[in-house]
Coordinates of C-alpha atoms in Angstrom, one line a residue:
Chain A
X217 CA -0.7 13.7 -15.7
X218 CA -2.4 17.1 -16.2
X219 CA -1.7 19.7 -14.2
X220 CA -4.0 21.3 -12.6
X221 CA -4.4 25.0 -11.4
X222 CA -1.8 27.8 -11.3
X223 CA 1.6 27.7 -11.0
X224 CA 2.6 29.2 -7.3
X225 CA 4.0 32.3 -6.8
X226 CA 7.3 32.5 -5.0
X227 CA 9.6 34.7 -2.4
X228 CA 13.1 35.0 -1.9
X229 CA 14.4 36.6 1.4
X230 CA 18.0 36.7 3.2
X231 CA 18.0 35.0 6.6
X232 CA 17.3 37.5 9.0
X233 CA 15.1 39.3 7.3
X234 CA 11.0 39.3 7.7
X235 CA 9.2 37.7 5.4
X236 CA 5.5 38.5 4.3
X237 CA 3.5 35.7 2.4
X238 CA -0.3 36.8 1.3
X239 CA -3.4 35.0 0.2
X240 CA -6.8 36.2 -0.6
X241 CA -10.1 33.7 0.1
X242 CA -13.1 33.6 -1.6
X243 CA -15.8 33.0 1.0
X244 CA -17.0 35.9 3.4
X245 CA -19.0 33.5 5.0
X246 CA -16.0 31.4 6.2
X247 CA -15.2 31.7 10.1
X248 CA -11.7 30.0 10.4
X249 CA -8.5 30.6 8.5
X250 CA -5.5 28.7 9.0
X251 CA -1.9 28.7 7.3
X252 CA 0.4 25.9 6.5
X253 CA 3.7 25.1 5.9
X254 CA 4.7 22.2 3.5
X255 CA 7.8 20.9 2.9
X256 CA 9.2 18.9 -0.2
X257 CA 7.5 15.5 -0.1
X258 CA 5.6 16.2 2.9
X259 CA 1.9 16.9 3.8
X260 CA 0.8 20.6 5.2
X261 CA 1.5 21.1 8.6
X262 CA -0.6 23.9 10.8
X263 CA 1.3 26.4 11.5
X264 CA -1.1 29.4 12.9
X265 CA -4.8 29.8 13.1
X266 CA -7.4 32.7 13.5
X267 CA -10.8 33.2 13.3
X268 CA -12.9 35.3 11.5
X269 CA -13.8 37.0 15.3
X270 CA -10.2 38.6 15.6
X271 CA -7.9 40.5 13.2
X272 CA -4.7 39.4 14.6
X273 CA -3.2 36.5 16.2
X274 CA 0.5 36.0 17.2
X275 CA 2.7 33.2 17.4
X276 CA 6.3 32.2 18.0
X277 CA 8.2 34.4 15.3
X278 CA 4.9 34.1 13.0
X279 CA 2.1 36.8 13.0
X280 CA -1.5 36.1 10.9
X281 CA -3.2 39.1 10.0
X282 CA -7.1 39.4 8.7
X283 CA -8.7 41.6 6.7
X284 CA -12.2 40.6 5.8
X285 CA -13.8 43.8 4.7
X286 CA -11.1 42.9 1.7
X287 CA -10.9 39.3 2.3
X288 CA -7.4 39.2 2.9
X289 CA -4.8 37.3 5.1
X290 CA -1.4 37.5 5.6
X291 CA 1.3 35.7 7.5
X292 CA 4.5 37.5 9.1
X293 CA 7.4 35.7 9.6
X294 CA 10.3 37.4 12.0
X295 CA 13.7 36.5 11.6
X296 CA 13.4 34.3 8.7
X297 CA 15.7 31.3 8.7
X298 CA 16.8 28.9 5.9
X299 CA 14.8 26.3 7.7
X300 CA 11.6 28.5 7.0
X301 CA 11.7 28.0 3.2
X302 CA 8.7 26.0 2.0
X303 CA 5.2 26.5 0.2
X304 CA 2.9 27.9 3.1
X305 CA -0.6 27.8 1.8
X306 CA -3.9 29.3 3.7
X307 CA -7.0 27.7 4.1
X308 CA -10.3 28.6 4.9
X309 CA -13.4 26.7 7.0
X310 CA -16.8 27.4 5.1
X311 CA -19.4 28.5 8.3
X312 CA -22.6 27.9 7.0
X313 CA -25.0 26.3 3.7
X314 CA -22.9 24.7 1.3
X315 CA -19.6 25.5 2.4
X316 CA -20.3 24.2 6.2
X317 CA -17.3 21.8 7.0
X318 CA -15.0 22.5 3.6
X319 CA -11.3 23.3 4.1
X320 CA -11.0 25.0 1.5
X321 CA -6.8 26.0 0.3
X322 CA -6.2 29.3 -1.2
X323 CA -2.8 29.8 -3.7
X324 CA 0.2 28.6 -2.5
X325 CA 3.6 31.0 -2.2
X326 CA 6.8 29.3 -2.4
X327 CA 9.3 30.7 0.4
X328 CA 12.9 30.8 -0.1
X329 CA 15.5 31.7 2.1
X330 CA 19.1 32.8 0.7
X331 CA 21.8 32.1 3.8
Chain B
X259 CA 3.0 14.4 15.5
X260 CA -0.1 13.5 13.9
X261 CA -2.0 10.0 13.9
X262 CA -3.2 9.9 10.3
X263 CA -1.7 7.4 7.5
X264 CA -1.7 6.6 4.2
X265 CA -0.3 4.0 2.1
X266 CA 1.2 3.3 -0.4
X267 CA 3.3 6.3 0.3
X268 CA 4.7 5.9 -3.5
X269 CA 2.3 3.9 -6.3
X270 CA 3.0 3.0 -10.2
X271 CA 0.4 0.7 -11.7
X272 CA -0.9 0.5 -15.2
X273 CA -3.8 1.6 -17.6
X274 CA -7.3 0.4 -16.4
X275 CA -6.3 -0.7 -13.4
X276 CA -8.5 -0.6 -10.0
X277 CA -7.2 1.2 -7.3
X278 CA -7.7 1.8 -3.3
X279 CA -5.8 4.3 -1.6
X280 CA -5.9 4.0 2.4
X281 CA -6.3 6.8 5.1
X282 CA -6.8 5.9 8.5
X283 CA -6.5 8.1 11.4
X284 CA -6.3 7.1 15.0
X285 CA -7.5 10.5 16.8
X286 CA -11.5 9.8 16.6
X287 CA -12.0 12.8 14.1
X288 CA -15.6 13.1 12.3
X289 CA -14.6 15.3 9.8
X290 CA -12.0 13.7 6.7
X291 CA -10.9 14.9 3.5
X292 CA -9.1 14.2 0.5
X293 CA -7.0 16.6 -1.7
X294 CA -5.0 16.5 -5.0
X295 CA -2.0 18.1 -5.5
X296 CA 0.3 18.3 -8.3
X297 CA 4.4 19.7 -8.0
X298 CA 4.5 23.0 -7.3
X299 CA 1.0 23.5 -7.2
X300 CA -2.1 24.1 -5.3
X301 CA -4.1 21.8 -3.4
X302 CA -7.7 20.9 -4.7
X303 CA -10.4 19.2 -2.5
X304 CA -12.2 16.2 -4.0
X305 CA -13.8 14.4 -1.6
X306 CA -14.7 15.1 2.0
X307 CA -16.9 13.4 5.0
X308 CA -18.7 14.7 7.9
X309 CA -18.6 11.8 9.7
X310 CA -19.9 7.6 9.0
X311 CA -21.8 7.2 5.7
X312 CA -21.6 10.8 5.2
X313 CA -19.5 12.0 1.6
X314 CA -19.9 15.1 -0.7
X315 CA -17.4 15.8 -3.5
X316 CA -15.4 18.5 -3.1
X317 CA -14.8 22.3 -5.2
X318 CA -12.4 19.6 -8.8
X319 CA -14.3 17.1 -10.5
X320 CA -12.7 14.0 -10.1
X321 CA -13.3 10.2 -11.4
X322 CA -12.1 9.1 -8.0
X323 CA -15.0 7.4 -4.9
X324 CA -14.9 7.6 -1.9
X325 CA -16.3 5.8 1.8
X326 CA -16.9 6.1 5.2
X327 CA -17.9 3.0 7.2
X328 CA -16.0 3.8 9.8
X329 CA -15.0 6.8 11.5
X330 CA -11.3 6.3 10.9
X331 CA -10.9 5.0 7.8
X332 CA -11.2 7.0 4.7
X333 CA -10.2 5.4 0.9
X334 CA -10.5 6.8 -1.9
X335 CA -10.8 4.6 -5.0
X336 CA -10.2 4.7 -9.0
X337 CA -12.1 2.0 -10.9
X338 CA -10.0 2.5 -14.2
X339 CA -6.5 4.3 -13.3
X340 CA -5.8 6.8 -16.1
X341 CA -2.3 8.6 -16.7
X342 CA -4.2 11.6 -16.1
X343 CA -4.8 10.4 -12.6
X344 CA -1.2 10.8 -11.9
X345 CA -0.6 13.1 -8.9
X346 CA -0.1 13.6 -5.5
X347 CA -3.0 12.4 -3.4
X348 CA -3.1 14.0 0.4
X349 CA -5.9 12.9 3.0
X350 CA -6.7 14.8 5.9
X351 CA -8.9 14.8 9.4
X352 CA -10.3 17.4 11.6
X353 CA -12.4 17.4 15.1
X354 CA -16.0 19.3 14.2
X355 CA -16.1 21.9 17.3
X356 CA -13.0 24.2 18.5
X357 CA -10.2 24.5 17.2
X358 CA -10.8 22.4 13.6
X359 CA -7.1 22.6 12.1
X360 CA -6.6 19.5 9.8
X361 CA -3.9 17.3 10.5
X362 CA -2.8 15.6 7.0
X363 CA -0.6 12.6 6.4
X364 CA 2.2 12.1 4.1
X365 CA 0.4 11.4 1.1
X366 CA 0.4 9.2 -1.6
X367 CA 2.3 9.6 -4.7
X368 CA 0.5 8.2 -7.7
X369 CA 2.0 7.4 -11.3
X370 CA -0.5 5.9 -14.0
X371 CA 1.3 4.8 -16.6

């Protein structure tokens, strides 16, 4: 079938190392951002949320960052280990008029990690 | 692990064929969606639902229908398969309040030949 969007962009790291994966989203109005991991033949799984009331949320060995005055999030990941490598996509929850109750998913980045 | 299926897991079917894909969860969420995904590419929301009889298509166009008679069950449907239909199919639910992370199933793999 047709493809359909972009091709996703991809990172190589050596275990060990931290590995930074960014995404931009579209809608200022949008009050919840969440990033997920998928692996190969899998569906997304959560792996960190924020919302749009904080710039920074920690987890275990993952760190999301937000930026909205450029509308930009990132996620930190310490120690990066082979099992890491995946795409990890973020997605965004419209707040209000016609984006109320859209997940929307931003650009995917393929992670992979070299042993 | 999350309570949200689908099935077939893998599909081939012919030309002009009609087609149901199932999703069902089992956690009581209101809010369910439906996302198309090629390899190695993003995922694009078709459909979505805020709850029963509530559907509104989603940011890509598709050919695809969708309903919601009940609050766990969520197909999607293609009257006339097309081998531009051919993709990866991944549903998805989420509570309405809180925390609203969506839990997705595994997806369903769709070839139109």
């Amino acid at each position: 079938g047709e493809s359909v969007g972009l091709h996703l962009p991809t990172l190589s790291v050596q275990e060990g190392d931290n590995s930074i994966i960014n995404c931009a989203y579209s809608n200022s109005a949008s009050d919840y951002f969440i990033w997920y991991k998928q692996e190969s033949g899998k569906g997304p799984q959560f792996i960190i949320d924020i919302r749009s009331n904080m710039d920074k949320r920690q987890g275990q060995r993952v760190t999301v960052l937000l930026n909205k005055t450029v509308k930009h999030l990132s996620l930190q990941i310490a120690a990066t280990q082979p099992g890491d490598s995946a795409v990890y996509f973020c997605a965004e929850n419209g707040a209000g008029g016609t984006s109320y109750g859209k997940l929307t998913f931003g650009q995917g980045t393929i992670l992979t990690v070299h042993p | 692990e999350a309570d949200i299926y689908q099935t077939p897991r893998y599909l081939v079917i012919g030309t002009g064929k009609k087609i149901t894909l199932e999703c069902s969860q089992t956690m009581g969420h209101d809010k369910m969606y439906w996302y198309q995904q090629d390899p190695g590419m993003e995922l694009h929301l078709i459909h979505y639902s805020y709850g029963v009889n509530s559907t509104e298509k989603g940011d890509l166009s598709s050919e695809s229908t969708v309903s919601r008679i009940r609050t766990e069950h969520f197909p999607l449907t293609l009257e006339s398969a097309r081998p531009s239909h051919t993709s990866q199919y991944l549903c998805a639910s989420t509570w309405t309040g809180g925390r609203t992370e969506a839990f997705f199933g595994q997806g369903t793999r769709l070839t139109v030949v």
